[in-house]
XYZ file of C-alpha atoms in Angstrom:
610
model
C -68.731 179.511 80.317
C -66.783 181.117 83.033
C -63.923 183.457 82.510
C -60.687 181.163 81.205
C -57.832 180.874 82.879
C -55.605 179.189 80.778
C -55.078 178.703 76.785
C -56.145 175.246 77.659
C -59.695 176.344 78.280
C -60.004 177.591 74.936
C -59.923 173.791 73.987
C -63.400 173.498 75.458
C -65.023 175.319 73.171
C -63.257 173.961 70.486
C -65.199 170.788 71.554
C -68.393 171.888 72.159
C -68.273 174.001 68.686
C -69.013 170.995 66.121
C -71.886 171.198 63.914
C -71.884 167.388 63.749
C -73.802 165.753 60.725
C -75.853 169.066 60.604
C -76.391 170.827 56.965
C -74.828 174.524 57.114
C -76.401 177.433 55.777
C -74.382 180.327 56.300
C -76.332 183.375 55.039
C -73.352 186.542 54.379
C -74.993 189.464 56.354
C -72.352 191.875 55.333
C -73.555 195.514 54.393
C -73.052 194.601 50.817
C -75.761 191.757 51.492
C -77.901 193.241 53.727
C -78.687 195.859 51.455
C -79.243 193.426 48.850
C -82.181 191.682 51.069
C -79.991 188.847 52.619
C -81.720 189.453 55.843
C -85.501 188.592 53.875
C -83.079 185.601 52.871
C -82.038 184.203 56.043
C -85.534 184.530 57.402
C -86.891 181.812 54.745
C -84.305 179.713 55.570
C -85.072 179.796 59.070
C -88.765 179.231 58.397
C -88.384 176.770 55.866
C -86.117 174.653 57.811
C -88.586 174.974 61.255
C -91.438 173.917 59.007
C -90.149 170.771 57.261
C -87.909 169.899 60.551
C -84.817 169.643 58.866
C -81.298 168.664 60.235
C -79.909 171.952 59.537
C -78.777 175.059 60.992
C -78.950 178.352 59.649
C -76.301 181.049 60.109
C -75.116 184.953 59.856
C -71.585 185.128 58.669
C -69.784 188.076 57.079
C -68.973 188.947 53.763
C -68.399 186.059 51.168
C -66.425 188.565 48.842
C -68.710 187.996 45.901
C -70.563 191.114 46.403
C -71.554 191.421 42.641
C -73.820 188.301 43.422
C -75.333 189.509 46.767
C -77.351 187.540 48.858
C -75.077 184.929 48.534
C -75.443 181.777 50.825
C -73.246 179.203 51.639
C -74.425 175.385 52.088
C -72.136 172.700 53.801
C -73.978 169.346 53.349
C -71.945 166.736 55.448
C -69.523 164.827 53.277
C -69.441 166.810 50.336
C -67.922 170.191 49.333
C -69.641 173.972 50.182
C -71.699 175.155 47.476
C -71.698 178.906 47.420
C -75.004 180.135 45.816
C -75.438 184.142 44.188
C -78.612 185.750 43.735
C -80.136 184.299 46.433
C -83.970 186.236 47.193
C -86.366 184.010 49.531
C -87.821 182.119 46.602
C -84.831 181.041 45.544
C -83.894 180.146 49.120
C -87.263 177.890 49.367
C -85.827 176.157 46.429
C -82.381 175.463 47.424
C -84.036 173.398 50.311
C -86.393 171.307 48.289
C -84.194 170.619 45.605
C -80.349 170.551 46.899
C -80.718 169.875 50.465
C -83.685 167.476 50.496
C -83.477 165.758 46.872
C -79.739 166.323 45.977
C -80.859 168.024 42.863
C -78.927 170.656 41.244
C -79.789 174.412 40.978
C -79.614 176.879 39.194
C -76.482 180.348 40.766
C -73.616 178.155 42.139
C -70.874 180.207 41.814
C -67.843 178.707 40.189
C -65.830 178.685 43.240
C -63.439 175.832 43.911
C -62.737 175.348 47.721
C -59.560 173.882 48.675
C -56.729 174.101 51.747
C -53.752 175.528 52.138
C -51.987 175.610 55.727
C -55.802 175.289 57.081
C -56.058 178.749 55.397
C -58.780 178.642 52.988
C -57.834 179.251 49.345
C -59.829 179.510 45.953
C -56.900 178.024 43.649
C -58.784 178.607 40.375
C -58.616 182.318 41.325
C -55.232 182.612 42.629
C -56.506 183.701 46.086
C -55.011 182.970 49.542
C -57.109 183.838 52.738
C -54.916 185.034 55.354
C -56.747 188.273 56.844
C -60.093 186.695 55.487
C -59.964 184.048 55.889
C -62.978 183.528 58.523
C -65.005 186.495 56.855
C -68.260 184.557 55.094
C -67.026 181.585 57.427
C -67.638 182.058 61.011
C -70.835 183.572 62.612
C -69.169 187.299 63.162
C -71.425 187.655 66.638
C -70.234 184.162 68.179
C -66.937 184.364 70.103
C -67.440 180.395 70.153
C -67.141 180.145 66.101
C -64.293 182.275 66.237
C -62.422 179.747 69.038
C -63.053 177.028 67.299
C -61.126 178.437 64.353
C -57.944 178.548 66.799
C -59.361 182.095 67.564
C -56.896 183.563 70.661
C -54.990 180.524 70.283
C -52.180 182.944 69.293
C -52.811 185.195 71.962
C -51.926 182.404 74.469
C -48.854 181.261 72.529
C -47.216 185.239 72.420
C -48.147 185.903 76.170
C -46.062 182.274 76.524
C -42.852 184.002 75.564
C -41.147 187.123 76.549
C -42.080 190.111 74.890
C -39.269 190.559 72.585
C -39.287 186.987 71.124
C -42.851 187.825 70.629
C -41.392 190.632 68.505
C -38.755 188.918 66.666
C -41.074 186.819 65.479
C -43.681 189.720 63.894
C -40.058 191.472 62.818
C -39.116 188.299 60.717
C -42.201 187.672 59.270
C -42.145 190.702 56.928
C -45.557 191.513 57.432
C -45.434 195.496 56.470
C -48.306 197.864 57.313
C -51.643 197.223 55.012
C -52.634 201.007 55.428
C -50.608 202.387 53.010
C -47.300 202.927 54.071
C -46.156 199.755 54.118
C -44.084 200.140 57.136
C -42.639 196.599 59.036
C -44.961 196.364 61.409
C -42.647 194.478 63.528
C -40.353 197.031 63.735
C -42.879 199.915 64.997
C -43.999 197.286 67.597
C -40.140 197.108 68.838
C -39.506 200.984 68.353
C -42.959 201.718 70.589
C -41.834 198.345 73.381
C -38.096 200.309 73.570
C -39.787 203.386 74.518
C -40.393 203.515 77.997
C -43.308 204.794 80.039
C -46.067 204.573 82.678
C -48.807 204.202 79.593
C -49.002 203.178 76.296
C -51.717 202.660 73.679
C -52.338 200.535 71.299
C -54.290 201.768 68.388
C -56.296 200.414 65.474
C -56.984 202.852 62.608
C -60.459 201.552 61.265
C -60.969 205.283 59.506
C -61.066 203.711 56.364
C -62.021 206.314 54.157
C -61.148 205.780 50.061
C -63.831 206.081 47.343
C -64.408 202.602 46.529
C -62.519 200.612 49.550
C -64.309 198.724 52.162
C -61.781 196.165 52.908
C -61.467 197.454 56.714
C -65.073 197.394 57.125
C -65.822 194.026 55.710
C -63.208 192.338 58.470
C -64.600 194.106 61.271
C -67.776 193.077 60.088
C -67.341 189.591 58.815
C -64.556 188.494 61.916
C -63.863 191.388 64.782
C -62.490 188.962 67.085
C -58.971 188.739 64.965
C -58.762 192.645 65.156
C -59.316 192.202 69.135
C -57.216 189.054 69.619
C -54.077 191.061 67.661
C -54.368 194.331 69.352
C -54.061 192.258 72.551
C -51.261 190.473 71.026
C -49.165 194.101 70.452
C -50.492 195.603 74.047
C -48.471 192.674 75.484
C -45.574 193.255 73.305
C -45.100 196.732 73.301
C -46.300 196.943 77.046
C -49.516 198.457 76.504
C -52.291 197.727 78.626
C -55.401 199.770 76.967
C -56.328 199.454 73.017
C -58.419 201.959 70.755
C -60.291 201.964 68.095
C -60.818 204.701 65.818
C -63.752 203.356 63.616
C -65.949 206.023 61.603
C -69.716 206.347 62.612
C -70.769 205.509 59.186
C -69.953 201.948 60.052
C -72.446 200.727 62.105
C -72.784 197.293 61.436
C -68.701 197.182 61.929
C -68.787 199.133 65.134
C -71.923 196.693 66.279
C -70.290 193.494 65.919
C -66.887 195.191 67.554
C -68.483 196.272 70.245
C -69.960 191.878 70.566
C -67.221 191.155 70.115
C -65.366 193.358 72.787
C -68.100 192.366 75.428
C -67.790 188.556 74.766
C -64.531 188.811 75.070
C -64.291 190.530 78.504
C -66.853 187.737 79.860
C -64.433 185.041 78.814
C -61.671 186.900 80.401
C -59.928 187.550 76.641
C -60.110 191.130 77.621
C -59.521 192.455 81.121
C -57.556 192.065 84.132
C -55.480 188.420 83.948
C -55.552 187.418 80.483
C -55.508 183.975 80.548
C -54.198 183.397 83.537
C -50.932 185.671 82.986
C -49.916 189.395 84.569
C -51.192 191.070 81.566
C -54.121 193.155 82.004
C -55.418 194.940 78.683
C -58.935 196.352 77.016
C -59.954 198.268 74.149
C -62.336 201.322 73.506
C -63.993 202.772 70.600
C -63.578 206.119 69.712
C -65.348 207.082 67.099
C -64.492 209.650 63.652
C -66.995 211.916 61.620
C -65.550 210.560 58.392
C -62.822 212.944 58.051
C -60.147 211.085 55.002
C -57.294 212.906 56.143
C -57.615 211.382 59.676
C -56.619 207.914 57.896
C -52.984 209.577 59.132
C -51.688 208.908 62.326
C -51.064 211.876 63.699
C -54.263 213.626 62.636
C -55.984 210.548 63.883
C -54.670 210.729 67.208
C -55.400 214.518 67.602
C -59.003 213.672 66.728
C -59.346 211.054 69.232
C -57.766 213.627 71.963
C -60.764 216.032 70.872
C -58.340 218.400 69.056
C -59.005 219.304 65.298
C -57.866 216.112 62.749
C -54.755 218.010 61.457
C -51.705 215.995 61.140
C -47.924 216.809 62.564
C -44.395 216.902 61.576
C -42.741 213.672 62.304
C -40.859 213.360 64.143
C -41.546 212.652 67.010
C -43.179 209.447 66.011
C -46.869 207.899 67.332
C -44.207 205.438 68.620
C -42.365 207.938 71.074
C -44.914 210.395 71.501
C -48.453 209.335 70.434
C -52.153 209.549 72.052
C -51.785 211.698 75.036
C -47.821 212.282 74.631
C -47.243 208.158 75.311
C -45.808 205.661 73.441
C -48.603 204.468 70.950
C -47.984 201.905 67.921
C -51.167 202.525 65.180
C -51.875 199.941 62.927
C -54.813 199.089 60.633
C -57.345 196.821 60.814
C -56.171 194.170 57.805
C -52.362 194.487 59.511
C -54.162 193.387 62.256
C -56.163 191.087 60.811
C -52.547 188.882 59.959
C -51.491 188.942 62.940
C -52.847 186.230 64.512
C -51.709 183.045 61.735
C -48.192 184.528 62.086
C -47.874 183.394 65.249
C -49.822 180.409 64.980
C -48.461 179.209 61.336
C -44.915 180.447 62.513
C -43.169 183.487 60.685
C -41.104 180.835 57.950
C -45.020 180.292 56.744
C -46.035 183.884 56.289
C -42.732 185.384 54.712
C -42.784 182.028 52.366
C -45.641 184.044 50.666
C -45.407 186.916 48.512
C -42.307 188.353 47.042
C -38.567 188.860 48.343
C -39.944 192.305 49.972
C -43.889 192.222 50.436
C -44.616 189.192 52.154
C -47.738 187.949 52.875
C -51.213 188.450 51.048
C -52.703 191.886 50.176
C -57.312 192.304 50.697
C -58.792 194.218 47.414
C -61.917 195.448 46.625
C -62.005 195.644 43.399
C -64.855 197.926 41.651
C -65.753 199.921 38.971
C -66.199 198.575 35.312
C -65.500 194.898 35.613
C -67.954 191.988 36.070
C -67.514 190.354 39.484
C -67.502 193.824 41.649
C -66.403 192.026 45.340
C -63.289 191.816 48.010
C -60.551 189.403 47.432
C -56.881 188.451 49.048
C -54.335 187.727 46.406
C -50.811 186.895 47.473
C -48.407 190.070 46.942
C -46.400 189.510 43.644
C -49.781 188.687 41.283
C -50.544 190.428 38.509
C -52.682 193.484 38.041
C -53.865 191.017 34.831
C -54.667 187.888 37.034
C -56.809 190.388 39.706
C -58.809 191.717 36.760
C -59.116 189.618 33.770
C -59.024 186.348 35.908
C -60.343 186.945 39.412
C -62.568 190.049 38.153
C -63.889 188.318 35.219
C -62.752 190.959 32.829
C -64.868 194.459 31.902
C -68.118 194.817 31.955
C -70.466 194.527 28.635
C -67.459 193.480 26.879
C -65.883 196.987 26.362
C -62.169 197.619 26.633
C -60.149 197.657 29.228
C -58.362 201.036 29.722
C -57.332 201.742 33.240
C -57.070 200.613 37.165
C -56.692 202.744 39.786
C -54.943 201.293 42.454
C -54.409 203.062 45.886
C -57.256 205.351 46.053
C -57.375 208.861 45.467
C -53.763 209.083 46.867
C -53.054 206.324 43.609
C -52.304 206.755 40.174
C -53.825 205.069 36.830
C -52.207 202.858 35.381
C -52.438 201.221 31.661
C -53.154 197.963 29.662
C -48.849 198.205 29.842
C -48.286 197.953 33.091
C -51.215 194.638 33.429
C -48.320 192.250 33.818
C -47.206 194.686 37.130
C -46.562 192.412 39.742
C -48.767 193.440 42.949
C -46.280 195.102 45.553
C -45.247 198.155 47.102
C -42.097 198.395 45.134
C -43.416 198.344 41.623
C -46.831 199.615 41.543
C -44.767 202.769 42.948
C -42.185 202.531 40.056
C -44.865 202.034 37.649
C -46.889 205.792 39.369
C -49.109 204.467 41.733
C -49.158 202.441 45.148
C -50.560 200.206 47.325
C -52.795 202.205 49.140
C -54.931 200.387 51.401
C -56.097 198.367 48.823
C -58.675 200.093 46.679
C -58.729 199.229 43.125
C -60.896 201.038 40.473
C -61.299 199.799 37.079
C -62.044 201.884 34.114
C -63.127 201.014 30.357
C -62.922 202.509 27.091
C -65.772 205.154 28.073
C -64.009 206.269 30.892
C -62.392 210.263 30.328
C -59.077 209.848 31.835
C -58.337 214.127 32.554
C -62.217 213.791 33.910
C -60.795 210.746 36.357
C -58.265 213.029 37.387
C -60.446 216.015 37.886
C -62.833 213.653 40.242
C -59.840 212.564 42.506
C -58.853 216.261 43.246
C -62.214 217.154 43.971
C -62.207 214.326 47.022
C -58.802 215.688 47.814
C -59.839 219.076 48.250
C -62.631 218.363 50.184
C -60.966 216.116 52.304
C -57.814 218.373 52.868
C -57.380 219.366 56.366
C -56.466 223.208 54.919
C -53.501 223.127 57.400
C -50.527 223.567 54.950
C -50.837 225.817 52.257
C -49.182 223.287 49.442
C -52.269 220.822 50.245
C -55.174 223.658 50.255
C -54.218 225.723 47.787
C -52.386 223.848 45.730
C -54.744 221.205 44.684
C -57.837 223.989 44.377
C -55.719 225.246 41.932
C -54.998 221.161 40.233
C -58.972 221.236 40.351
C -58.970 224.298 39.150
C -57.400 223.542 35.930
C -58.210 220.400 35.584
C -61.904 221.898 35.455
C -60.765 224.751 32.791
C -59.825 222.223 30.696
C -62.532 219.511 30.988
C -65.019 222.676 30.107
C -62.531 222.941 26.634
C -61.226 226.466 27.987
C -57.423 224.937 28.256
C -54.380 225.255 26.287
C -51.255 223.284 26.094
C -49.617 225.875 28.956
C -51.719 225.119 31.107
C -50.618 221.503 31.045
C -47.395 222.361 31.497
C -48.565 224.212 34.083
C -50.363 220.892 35.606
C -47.681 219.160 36.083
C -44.928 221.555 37.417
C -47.850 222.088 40.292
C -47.961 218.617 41.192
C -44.748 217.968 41.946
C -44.521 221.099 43.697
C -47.532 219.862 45.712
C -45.807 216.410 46.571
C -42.445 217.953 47.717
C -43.502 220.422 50.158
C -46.697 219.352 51.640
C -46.730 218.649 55.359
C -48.746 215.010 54.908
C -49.186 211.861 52.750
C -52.666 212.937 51.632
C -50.752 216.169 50.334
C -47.959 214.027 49.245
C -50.006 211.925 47.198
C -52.439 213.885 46.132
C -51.306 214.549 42.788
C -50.973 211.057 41.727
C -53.568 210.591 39.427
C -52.790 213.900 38.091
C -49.655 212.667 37.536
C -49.873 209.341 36.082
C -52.784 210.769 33.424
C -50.800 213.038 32.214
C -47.313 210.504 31.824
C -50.249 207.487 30.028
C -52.726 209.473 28.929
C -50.899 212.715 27.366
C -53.131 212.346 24.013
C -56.205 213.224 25.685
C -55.271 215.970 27.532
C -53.670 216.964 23.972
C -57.123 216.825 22.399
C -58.856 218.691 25.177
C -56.867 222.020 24.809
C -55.495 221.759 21.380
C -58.968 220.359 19.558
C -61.606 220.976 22.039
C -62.750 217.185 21.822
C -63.572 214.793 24.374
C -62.638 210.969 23.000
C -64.537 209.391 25.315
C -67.545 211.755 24.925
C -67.904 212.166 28.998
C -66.983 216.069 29.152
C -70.353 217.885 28.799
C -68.823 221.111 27.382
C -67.142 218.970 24.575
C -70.038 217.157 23.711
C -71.452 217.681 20.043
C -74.771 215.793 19.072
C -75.449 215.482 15.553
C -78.368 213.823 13.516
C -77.268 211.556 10.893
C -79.664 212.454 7.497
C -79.248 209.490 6.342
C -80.724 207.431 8.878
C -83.050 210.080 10.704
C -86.693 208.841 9.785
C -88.250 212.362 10.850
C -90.359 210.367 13.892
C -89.842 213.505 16.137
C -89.216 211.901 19.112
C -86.098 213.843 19.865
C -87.983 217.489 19.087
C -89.925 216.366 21.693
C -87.497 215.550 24.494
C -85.499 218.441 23.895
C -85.274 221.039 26.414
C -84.395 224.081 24.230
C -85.773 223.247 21.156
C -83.277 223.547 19.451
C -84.033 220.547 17.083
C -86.135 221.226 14.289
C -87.142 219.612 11.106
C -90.497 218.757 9.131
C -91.848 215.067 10.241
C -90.957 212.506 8.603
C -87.666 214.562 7.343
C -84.057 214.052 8.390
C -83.678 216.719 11.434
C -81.277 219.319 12.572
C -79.872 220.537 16.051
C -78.778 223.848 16.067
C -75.526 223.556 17.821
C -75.169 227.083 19.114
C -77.886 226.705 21.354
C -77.785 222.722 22.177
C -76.915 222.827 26.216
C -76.001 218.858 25.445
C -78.224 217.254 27.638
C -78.339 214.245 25.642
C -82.126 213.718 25.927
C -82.252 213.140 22.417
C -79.800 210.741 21.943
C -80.844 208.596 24.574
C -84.157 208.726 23.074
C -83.725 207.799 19.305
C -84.322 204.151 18.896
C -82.922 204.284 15.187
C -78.993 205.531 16.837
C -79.412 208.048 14.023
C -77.973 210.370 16.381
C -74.314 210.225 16.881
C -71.718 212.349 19.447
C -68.329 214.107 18.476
């Protein structure tokens, strides 16, 4: 198709776009399924479906979310509802066609997912989700600008270059929508601060330097459905006056920074991107710049500095990004699931969005939730759930039936909080009250195994590594957290060095120059106010209670149940086990180096830990 010249072109496709009475089998070819073998999946679907001639049409599309049940596939039979299959290996795939597509019979991995619509947004009502910013990702073929049209993609683009630019603010300002990266700033207000400023340039910049242990919300839009990130970043050029876009996207991404860069070139041969955007005065494209996985460059200023070739260290604000930004102009940074929303507020209208969420986090909030609970994937929850409904309902609950004892929400910048706080309504106002945040949406869950001081200690190890070093608070500071926190993990602390512990960590949060320094000490923090007991038992009685700190380990055979087989004399390293056969054994703990070899070896658990 030639470039378009009008939003009325973008009708066209919509037209041409239809699938007809065609069975749909959309294969997610997300990293998480891709490294699962979806792409060994897709490719006996396509064969299969060549060799019996079959009125179908297979597929790519992004992640499905259910990333615990990877390769999943998704088939649309005409007239019925989508079945979502998990598990999903080429046999498997053969047998999905013979038996549900060709016969009608049932098989075996549906998913229990029930499909329904809300505002043309799709929602999964049994699990209390709302799509908003995912809500094409495991829908739409990620690499086909015409999928993405034909689910009103740029359809919003046309209706904000339709008004002036500050109605096309207002209506991002009364939305509510805050910033998904963190700081939950309005985003409608940094677009107005960064349109007042005036200059010959501005930038527009999406932060895609998505960089938490455990988070891959960021990546899994860009890979699932780039074309909303483009389509919004054009929407805020026009508003804030901004005629060239950037995206700072880590190389570790390259499936994201693949279908970006697609999407990017499709979108310049329809005339999306480029001089004239559909048929108006506003000329606007986007680069990618690209970062060497540096966390602390998830802040603006440090992320700007890297893309301008200087060293990722971040700067006293103010000035803001908004007055003096990427190259000293006016530049408004975002994220890529704030940009990700953009798009249905101005085609749903701003009443729809803010009518979701709570009085002062509106919208939805993306998740990936990980860590000790059963159904390990990426979900959108409207802001004001529960931390109980994400885990116990949506998650499935902990893994192997063990107990839950703590969620990490907001990365390593987060805190942990407690089976007390599960009825916490999701939202930047009380997860911070309670000792966490928001974060960017990272959420690790823990169980009863889990060493809480040890959690603590793992955080401040990323920290450190990932501290820039330029303020002494951040890189000294939070050696000396790990520092401690490693003292007493090895059972070398005592009860002043908590005290200790925690008059550094607020120390750290005043007076460092950043929010990674800011933040740092979160899960310092929050372990110590929930899980005092432990650290109590670390430095006072040397023990570990959830038997995870090496140094605090003590393996002992039980003589009443120890059969004298030998099988743990044998495994040990130091023999330090000894005993006639067929006699109850003995370790001699003043030389064990507690390995554990021998407990995971006995098959009669006549070995036991203290």
């Amino acid at each position: 198709m030639d470039k378009m010249k009008s939003p009325d072109d973008l009708n066209k496709i919509k037209v041409q776009a239809n699938f007809g009475n065609q069975v749909q089998i959309k294969v997610g070819m997300a990293t998480c399924g891709i490294a699962s073998g979806a792409r060994e999946t897709m490719s006996a679907f396509v064969e299969k479906v060549e060799r019996d001639k079959l009125n179908a049409v297979v597929s790519q599309t992004g992640c499905m979310g259910y990333c615990f049940a990877e390769p999943t596939v998704e088939i649309h039979k005409p007239g019925e509802a989508p079945l979502v299959f998990g598990y999903v290996d080429a046999q498997k795939a053969a047998d999905i066609v013979d038996r549900y597509i060709k016969q009608g019979e049932p098989v075996d991995g549906v998913l229990p997912i029930n499909y329904e619509t809300i505002h043309s947004e799709r929602t999964d009502s049994s699990h209390k989700q709302i799509r908003i910013a995912l809500r094409n990702c495991g829908f739409i073929d990620p690499e086909n600008i015409n999928e993405y049209i034909a689910a009103d993609g740029y359809a919003a683009l046309g209706k904000a270059l339709a008004m002036s630019q500050t109605d096309a603010i207002d209506i991002m300002k009364k939305s509510g929508l805050r910033g998904r990266g963190g700081g939950g700033f309005p985003a409608g207000l940094k677009w107005e601060y960064a349109h007042n400023n005036k200059a010959d340039q501005k930038y527009v910049v999406c932060n895609a330097d998505e960089g938490d242990p455990g988070a891959f919300m960021d990546r899994s839009i860009l890979e699932g459905d780039p074309h909303s990130v483009v389509e919004a970043m054009a929407i805020c050029g026009y508003c804030i006056g901004a005629s060239q876009g950037l995206v700072y996207i880590r190389a570790e991404y390259p499936l994201a920074i693949t279908r970006l860069q697609i999407a990017l070139n499709q979108a310049r041969k329809y005339g999306l991107l480029g001089k004239g955007i559909l048929g108006s005065n506003f000329d606007f494209d986007i680069e990618l710049r690209y970062g060497a996985g540096a966390f602390v460059c998830g802040e603006e200023t440090a992320l700007i500095h890297s893309m301008e070739g200087e060293r990722g260290e971040p700067t006293v604000k103010p000035p803001f990004p908004a007055e003096s930004g990427y190259l000293g102009k006016p530049t408004n940074v975002n994220n890529v699931e704030t940009f990700a929303n953009v798009p249905v507020v101005y085609l749903k209208g701003h009443e729809w969005f803010s009518n979701i969420g709570t009085a002062s986090s509106k919208g939805t909030k993306v998740f990936a939730i990980t860590g000790k609970i059963n159904n390990v994937g990426l979900i959108e929850v409207p802001m004001g759930v529960t931390l109980r409904d994400v885990i116990f309902e949506i998650g499935g609950g902990i893994k192997d039936g063990k107990q839950f004892k703590a969620v990490q929400t907001g990365g390593p910048s987060g805190g942990c909080l407690t089976a007390k706080h599960l009825d916490t309504p999701i939202d930047y106002e009380s997860l911070i009250a309670a000792g966490s945040m928001m974060g960017s949406g990272g959420m690790i869950v823990m169980d009863e195994d889990d060493c809480m001081p040890a959690i603590a200690k793992f955080y401040l190890e990323f920290t450190v590594e990932e501290s820039c070093g330029k303020c002494a608070p951040c890189r000294v500071g939070n050696k000396r957290l790990h520092e401690l926190l490693t003292k007493i993990c090895k059972g070398r602390g005592t009860e002043e060095d908590l005290e200790y512990l925690r008059n550094l960590s607020v120390v750290i949060k005043d007076t460092s120059l950043c929010g990674l320094g800011q933040t740092s000490p979160n899960p310092v923090l929050s372990t110590l106010d929930y899980f005092y007991d432990e650290y109590i038992a670390h430095v006072r009685d040397k023990k570990c209670p959830a038997h995870q700190c090496r140094a605090l380990k003590q393996y002992f055979i039980l003589p009443d149940i120890c059969n004298g087989c030998t099988a743990c004399v044998k495994v040990c390293p130091t023999n330090v086990i000894t005993g006639e056969k067929r006699q109850p054994h003995v370790i001699d703990q003043s030389n064990c180096i507690r390995c554990g070899a021998c407990y995971d070896k006995c098959k009669f658990n006549a070995i036991t830990i203290e």
